Amino acid sequence: MTKQPEILNYKQTGTGEHLVLIHGLFGSLENLNMVAKPLSKTYCVTSVDVRNHGNSFHASSMKYSELAQDIINLLDHLNIETCLLLGHSMGGKIAMQVALAQPERIRKLLIADIAPVSYPPHHLKIITGLQAIDLSQVFKRKDADEQLAPFVDNLGIRQFLLRNLALNSHGEFAFKCSLSNISLCYPQIMQANELTANQVPYNGETLFIKGGNSDYILPGHREAILALFPNSKAKIIQGAGHWLHAEKTLAFNKIVIDFIKS
């Protein structure tokens, strides 16, 4: 018998054309709520937890081909033949890989603040800090915040990371995400998007949305972007950093809706 694939945890709201949202590293489907909520008035929005994140299954490999297949398995499970696809950061790389693998299913592609290139490892201190938290000494979220502060000085980033903490069935704080697997797979997560055998560039309409204060998308990435996504354009949100959808929600959502409707 063929083994059934594990299905990602997801949340679906609204009715209309399908729009699938994919969060970034250390995130969960709730991270894109500020996008999902207004768009669910017009679209059927499916927000997902990537493997090793949120309430999805844990696995010891995170190649982009595998992360993309997780999304494709979910589309099959939900009988979604075609959809609009939006991903932020690592989720953007997953979305790009889905479009390269099954271009006929993606009507339009939206990528928030990431390019299809390899990045230097820049989360190592975060991973070390999260792994250093002594959960036996965490009785409220502030206890974890104090332990993480020496590793991550930005309060907003600490608050984002510590959303991964939740009370378990014993009433103790535990990480929902699999820190061990994310740490193990981190070199894979930093890899570039690539065409695999029999794949061609995605010719569908693609929009890259960049935070004006972020250095995740640079002029030097243009060649790599156009090689894989020749029918792409870019929008910059001034005054926004890497978490552009949270920092400039109204501007971000307007860009998304305008592009989908254009």
CSV table of N, CA and C in Angstrom, one decimal, residues 28-127:
chain,number,residue,atom,x,y,z
A,28,SER,N,4.3,30.8,12.3
A,28,SER,CA,3.2,29.9,12.3
A,28,SER,C,2.1,30.6,11.5
A,29,LEU,N,1.0,29.8,11.2
A,29,LEU,CA,-0.1,30.4,10.4
A,29,LEU,C,-0.7,31.7,10.9
A,30,GLU,N,-0.6,31.9,12.3
A,30,GLU,CA,-1.1,33.1,12.9
A,30,GLU,C,-0.4,34.4,12.4
A,31,ASN,N,0.9,34.2,12.0
A,31,ASN,CA,1.7,35.4,11.7
A,31,ASN,C,1.1,36.2,10.5
A,32,LEU,N,0.4,35.5,9.7
A,32,LEU,CA,-0.2,36.2,8.5
A,32,LEU,C,-1.7,36.6,8.7
A,33,ASN,N,-2.1,36.5,9.9
A,33,ASN,CA,-3.5,36.8,10.2
A,33,ASN,C,-3.9,38.2,9.7
A,34,MET,N,-3.0,39.2,9.8
A,34,MET,CA,-3.4,40.5,9.4
A,34,MET,C,-3.5,40.6,7.9
A,35,VAL,N,-3.1,39.6,7.2
A,35,VAL,CA,-3.3,39.5,5.7
A,35,VAL,C,-4.6,38.7,5.5
A,36,ALA,N,-4.6,37.5,6.2
A,36,ALA,CA,-5.7,36.6,6.0
A,36,ALA,C,-7.1,37.2,6.3
A,37,LYS,N,-7.2,37.9,7.4
A,37,LYS,CA,-8.5,38.4,7.9
A,37,LYS,C,-9.2,39.3,6.8
A,38,PRO,N,-8.5,40.4,6.4
A,38,PRO,CA,-9.2,41.2,5.4
A,38,PRO,C,-9.4,40.5,4.0
A,39,LEU,N,-8.5,39.7,3.6
A,39,LEU,CA,-8.6,39.0,2.3
A,39,LEU,C,-9.7,37.9,2.3
A,40,SER,N,-10.0,37.4,3.5
A,40,SER,CA,-11.0,36.3,3.6
A,40,SER,C,-12.4,36.9,3.3
A,41,LYS,N,-12.5,38.2,3.2
A,41,LYS,CA,-13.8,38.8,2.9
A,41,LYS,C,-14.1,38.5,1.4
A,42,THR,N,-13.1,38.3,0.6
A,42,THR,CA,-13.2,38.2,-0.9
A,42,THR,C,-12.7,36.8,-1.4
A,43,TYR,N,-11.8,36.2,-0.6
A,43,TYR,CA,-11.1,35.0,-1.1
A,43,TYR,C,-11.3,33.9,0.0
A,44,CYS,N,-11.1,32.6,-0.5
A,44,CYS,CA,-11.0,31.5,0.4
A,44,CYS,C,-9.5,31.4,0.8
A,45,VAL,N,-9.2,31.8,2.0
A,45,VAL,CA,-7.8,31.9,2.4
A,45,VAL,C,-7.4,30.7,3.3
A,46,THR,N,-6.4,30.0,2.8
A,46,THR,CA,-5.8,28.9,3.6
A,46,THR,C,-4.4,29.2,4.1
A,47,SER,N,-4.3,29.3,5.4
A,47,SER,CA,-3.0,29.6,6.1
A,47,SER,C,-2.5,28.3,6.6
A,48,VAL,N,-1.2,28.1,6.4
A,48,VAL,CA,-0.6,26.8,6.8
A,48,VAL,C,0.5,27.0,7.8
A,49,ASP,N,0.7,25.9,8.6
A,49,ASP,CA,1.9,25.7,9.4
A,49,ASP,C,2.9,24.9,8.6
A,50,VAL,N,4.1,25.4,8.3
A,50,VAL,CA,5.1,24.6,7.6
A,50,VAL,C,5.6,23.5,8.6
A,51,ARG,N,6.1,22.4,8.0
A,51,ARG,CA,6.6,21.3,8.8
A,51,ARG,C,7.6,21.8,9.8
A,52,ASN,N,7.6,21.2,11.0
A,52,ASN,CA,8.5,21.6,12.1
A,52,ASN,C,8.1,23.0,12.8
A,53,HIS,N,6.9,23.5,12.4
A,53,HIS,CA,6.4,24.8,12.9
A,53,HIS,C,5.0,24.6,13.3
A,54,GLY,N,4.5,25.5,14.3
A,54,GLY,CA,3.1,25.5,14.7
A,54,GLY,C,2.7,24.1,15.1
A,55,ASN,N,1.5,23.7,14.6
A,55,ASN,CA,1.0,22.4,14.9
A,55,ASN,C,1.1,21.4,13.8
A,56,SER,N,2.1,21.6,12.9
A,56,SER,CA,2.3,20.6,11.9
A,56,SER,C,3.3,19.6,12.3
A,57,PHE,N,3.4,18.5,11.5
A,57,PHE,CA,4.3,17.4,11.9
A,57,PHE,C,5.8,17.8,11.9
A,58,HIS,N,6.5,17.0,12.5
A,58,HIS,CA,8.0,17.2,12.6
A,58,HIS,C,8.7,16.2,11.7
A,59,ALA,N,9.8,16.7,11.1
A,59,ALA,CA,10.6,15.9,10.2
A,59,ALA,C,12.0,16.4,10.2
A,60,SER,N,12.9,15.5,9.9
A,60,SER,CA,14.4,15.8,10.0
A,60,SER,C,15.0,16.3,8.7
A,61,SER,N,14.2,16.7,7.8
A,61,SER,CA,14.7,17.2,6.5
A,61,SER,C,13.8,18.4,6.1
A,62,MET,N,14.5,19.5,5.6
A,62,MET,CA,13.7,20.6,5.1
A,62,MET,C,14.2,21.2,3.8
A,63,LYS,N,14.4,20.3,2.8
A,63,LYS,CA,14.8,20.7,1.5
A,63,LYS,C,13.6,21.5,0.9
A,64,TYR,N,13.8,22.5,0.1
A,64,TYR,CA,12.7,23.2,-0.5
A,64,TYR,C,11.8,22.3,-1.4
A,65,SER,N,12.4,21.3,-2.0
A,65,SER,CA,11.6,20.4,-2.8
A,65,SER,C,10.6,19.7,-1.9
A,66,GLU,N,11.0,19.3,-0.7
A,66,GLU,CA,10.1,18.6,0.3
A,66,GLU,C,9.1,19.6,0.9
A,67,LEU,N,9.5,20.8,1.2
A,67,LEU,CA,8.6,21.8,1.8
A,67,LEU,C,7.5,22.2,0.7
A,68,ALA,N,7.9,22.2,-0.6
A,68,ALA,CA,7.0,22.5,-1.6
A,68,ALA,C,6.0,21.4,-1.8
A,69,GLN,N,6.5,20.1,-1.7
A,69,GLN,CA,5.6,19.0,-1.8
A,69,GLN,C,4.6,18.9,-0.7
A,70,ASP,N,5.0,19.4,0.5
A,70,ASP,CA,4.0,19.5,1.6
A,70,ASP,C,2.8,20.3,1.2
A,71,ILE,N,3.1,21.5,0.6
A,71,ILE,CA,2.1,22.4,0.1
A,71,ILE,C,1.2,21.7,-1.0
A,72,ILE,N,1.9,21.1,-1.9
A,72,ILE,CA,1.2,20.4,-3.0
A,72,ILE,C,0.3,19.3,-2.4
A,73,ASN,N,0.8,18.5,-1.4
A,73,ASN,CA,0.0,17.5,-0.8
A,73,ASN,C,-1.3,18.1,-0.1
A,74,LEU,N,-1.1,19.3,0.5
A,74,LEU,CA,-2.2,20.0,1.1
A,74,LEU,C,-3.3,20.4,0.0
A,75,LEU,N,-2.8,21.0,-1.1
A,75,LEU,CA,-3.7,21.4,-2.2
A,75,LEU,C,-4.5,20.2,-2.7
A,76,ASP,N,-3.8,19.0,-2.8
A,76,ASP,CA,-4.5,17.8,-3.2
A,76,ASP,C,-5.5,17.4,-2.2
A,77,HIS,N,-5.2,17.5,-0.9
A,77,HIS,CA,-6.0,17.1,0.2
A,77,HIS,C,-7.3,17.9,0.2
A,78,LEU,N,-7.1,19.2,-0.1
A,78,LEU,CA,-8.3,20.2,-0.1
A,78,LEU,C,-9.0,20.3,-1.4
A,79,ASN,N,-8.5,19.5,-2.4
A,79,ASN,CA,-9.1,19.6,-3.8
A,79,ASN,C,-9.0,21.0,-4.4
A,80,ILE,N,-7.9,21.7,-4.1
A,80,ILE,CA,-7.6,23.0,-4.7
A,80,ILE,C,-6.8,22.8,-6.0
A,81,GLU,N,-7.5,23.0,-7.1
A,81,GLU,CA,-6.9,22.8,-8.4
A,81,GLU,C,-5.9,23.9,-8.8
A,82,THR,N,-6.4,25.2,-8.5
A,82,THR,CA,-5.6,26.4,-8.8
A,82,THR,C,-5.7,27.3,-7.7
A,83,CYS,N,-4.7,28.1,-7.4
A,83,CYS,CA,-4.8,29.1,-6.4
A,83,CYS,C,-3.8,30.3,-6.6
A,84,LEU,N,-4.0,31.3,-5.8
A,84,LEU,CA,-3.0,32.4,-5.6
A,84,LEU,C,-2.2,32.0,-4.5
A,85,LEU,N,-0.9,32.3,-4.6
A,85,LEU,CA,0.1,31.8,-3.5
A,85,LEU,C,1.0,32.9,-3.1
A,86,LEU,N,1.0,33.1,-1.7
A,86,LEU,CA,1.7,34.2,-1.1
A,86,LEU,C,2.6,33.6,0.0
A,87,GLY,N,3.9,33.9,0.0
A,87,GLY,CA,4.8,33.4,1.0
A,87,GLY,C,5.7,34.5,1.5
A,88,HIS,N,6.0,34.5,2.8
A,88,HIS,CA,6.9,35.5,3.4
A,88,HIS,C,8.2,34.8,3.8
A,89,SER,N,9.3,35.4,3.4
A,89,SER,CA,10.7,34.9,3.8
A,89,SER,C,10.8,33.5,3.5
A,90,MET,N,11.1,32.6,4.4
A,90,MET,CA,11.3,31.2,4.0
A,90,MET,C,10.0,30.7,3.3
A,91,GLY,N,8.8,31.2,3.8
A,91,GLY,CA,7.6,30.8,3.1
A,91,GLY,C,7.5,31.3,1.6
A,92,GLY,N,8.2,32.4,1.4
A,92,GLY,CA,8.3,32.8,0.0
A,92,GLY,C,9.2,31.9,-0.9
A,93,LYS,N,10.2,31.3,-0.3
A,93,LYS,CA,11.1,30.4,-1.0
A,93,LYS,C,10.3,29.1,-1.3
A,94,ILE,N,9.4,28.7,-0.3
A,94,ILE,CA,8.6,27.5,-0.5
A,94,ILE,C,7.6,27.8,-1.6
A,95,ALA,N,7.0,29.0,-1.6
A,95,ALA,CA,6.0,29.3,-2.6
A,95,ALA,C,6.6,29.3,-4.0
A,96,MET,N,7.9,29.8,-4.1
A,96,MET,CA,8.6,29.8,-5.4
A,96,MET,C,8.8,28.4,-5.9
A,97,GLN,N,9.2,27.5,-4.9
A,97,GLN,CA,9.4,26.1,-5.3
A,97,GLN,C,8.2,25.4,-5.8
A,98,VAL,N,7.0,25.8,-5.1
A,98,VAL,CA,5.7,25.2,-5.5
A,98,VAL,C,5.4,25.6,-7.0
A,99,ALA,N,5.6,26.9,-7.3
A,99,ALA,CA,5.3,27.4,-8.6
A,99,ALA,C,6.2,26.8,-9.7
A,100,LEU,N,7.5,26.5,-9.3
A,100,LEU,CA,8.4,25.9,-10.3
A,100,LEU,C,8.0,24.4,-10.5
A,101,ALA,N,7.4,23.8,-9.4
A,101,ALA,CA,7.1,22.4,-9.5
A,101,ALA,C,5.8,22.1,-10.2
A,102,GLN,N,4.8,23.0,-9.9
A,102,GLN,CA,3.4,22.8,-10.5
A,102,GLN,C,2.9,24.2,-11.0
A,103,PRO,N,3.5,24.7,-12.0
A,103,PRO,CA,3.1,26.1,-12.4
A,103,PRO,C,1.7,26.2,-12.9
A,104,GLU,N,1.1,25.2,-13.4
A,104,GLU,CA,-0.3,25.3,-13.9
A,104,GLU,C,-1.3,25.5,-12.7
A,105,ARG,N,-0.8,25.2,-11.5
A,105,ARG,CA,-1.8,25.4,-10.4
A,105,ARG,C,-1.7,26.7,-9.7
A,106,ILE,N,-0.7,27.5,-10.0
A,106,ILE,CA,-0.5,28.8,-9.4
A,106,ILE,C,-0.9,29.9,-10.3
A,107,ARG,N,-2.0,30.6,-10.1
A,107,ARG,CA,-2.5,31.6,-11.0
A,107,ARG,C,-1.6,32.9,-10.9
A,108,LYS,N,-1.3,33.3,-9.7
A,108,LYS,CA,-0.4,34.4,-9.5
A,108,LYS,C,0.5,34.1,-8.2
A,109,LEU,N,1.7,34.6,-8.2
A,109,LEU,CA,2.6,34.3,-7.1
A,109,LEU,C,3.1,35.6,-6.5
A,110,LEU,N,3.0,35.7,-5.2
A,110,LEU,CA,3.4,36.9,-4.4
A,110,LEU,C,4.4,36.5,-3.4
A,111,ILE,N,5.6,37.1,-3.5
A,111,ILE,CA,6.7,36.8,-2.6
A,111,ILE,C,7.1,38.0,-1.7
A,112,ALA,N,7.0,37.8,-0.4
A,112,ALA,CA,7.3,39.0,0.5
A,112,ALA,C,8.7,38.9,1.1
A,113,ASP,N,9.5,39.8,0.6
A,113,ASP,CA,10.9,40.1,1.2
A,113,ASP,C,11.8,38.9,1.2
A,114,ILE,N,12.0,38.2,0.1
A,114,ILE,CA,13.0,37.2,0.0
A,114,ILE,C,13.3,37.0,-1.5
A,115,ALA,N,14.5,36.6,-1.8
A,115,ALA,CA,14.9,36.3,-3.2
A,115,ALA,C,15.2,34.8,-3.3
A,116,PRO,N,15.2,34.2,-4.5
A,116,PRO,CA,15.5,32.8,-4.7
A,116,PRO,C,17.0,32.4,-4.6
A,117,VAL,N,17.7,33.1,-3.7
A,117,VAL,CA,19.2,32.9,-3.7
A,117,VAL,C,19.6,32.3,-2.3
A,118,SER,N,20.8,31.9,-2.2
A,118,SER,CA,21.3,31.4,-0.9
A,118,SER,C,21.7,32.6,-0.1
A,119,TYR,N,21.5,32.4,1.2
A,119,TYR,CA,21.8,33.5,2.2
A,119,TYR,C,22.8,33.0,3.2
A,120,PRO,N,23.7,33.9,3.7
A,120,PRO,CA,24.6,33.5,4.7
A,120,PRO,C,23.8,33.2,6.0
A,121,PRO,N,24.4,32.3,6.8
A,121,PRO,CA,23.6,32.0,8.1
A,121,PRO,C,23.6,33.1,9.0
A,122,HIS,N,22.4,33.6,9.3
A,122,HIS,CA,22.3,34.8,10.1
A,122,HIS,C,21.3,34.6,11.3
A,123,HIS,N,20.9,33.4,11.5
A,123,HIS,CA,19.9,33.1,12.6
A,123,HIS,C,20.6,32.3,13.7
A,124,LEU,N,21.9,32.1,13.6
A,124,LEU,CA,22.6,31.1,14.5
A,124,LEU,C,22.5,31.5,16.0
A,125,LYS,N,22.6,32.8,16.2
A,125,LYS,CA,22.5,33.3,17.6
A,125,LYS,C,21.1,33.1,18.1
A,126,ILE,N,20.1,33.3,17.3
A,126,ILE,CA,18.7,33.1,17.7
A,126,ILE,C,18.5,31.6,18.0
A,127,ILE,N,19.0,30.7,17.2
A,127,ILE,CA,18.8,29.3,17.4
A,127,ILE,C,19.5,28.9,18.7
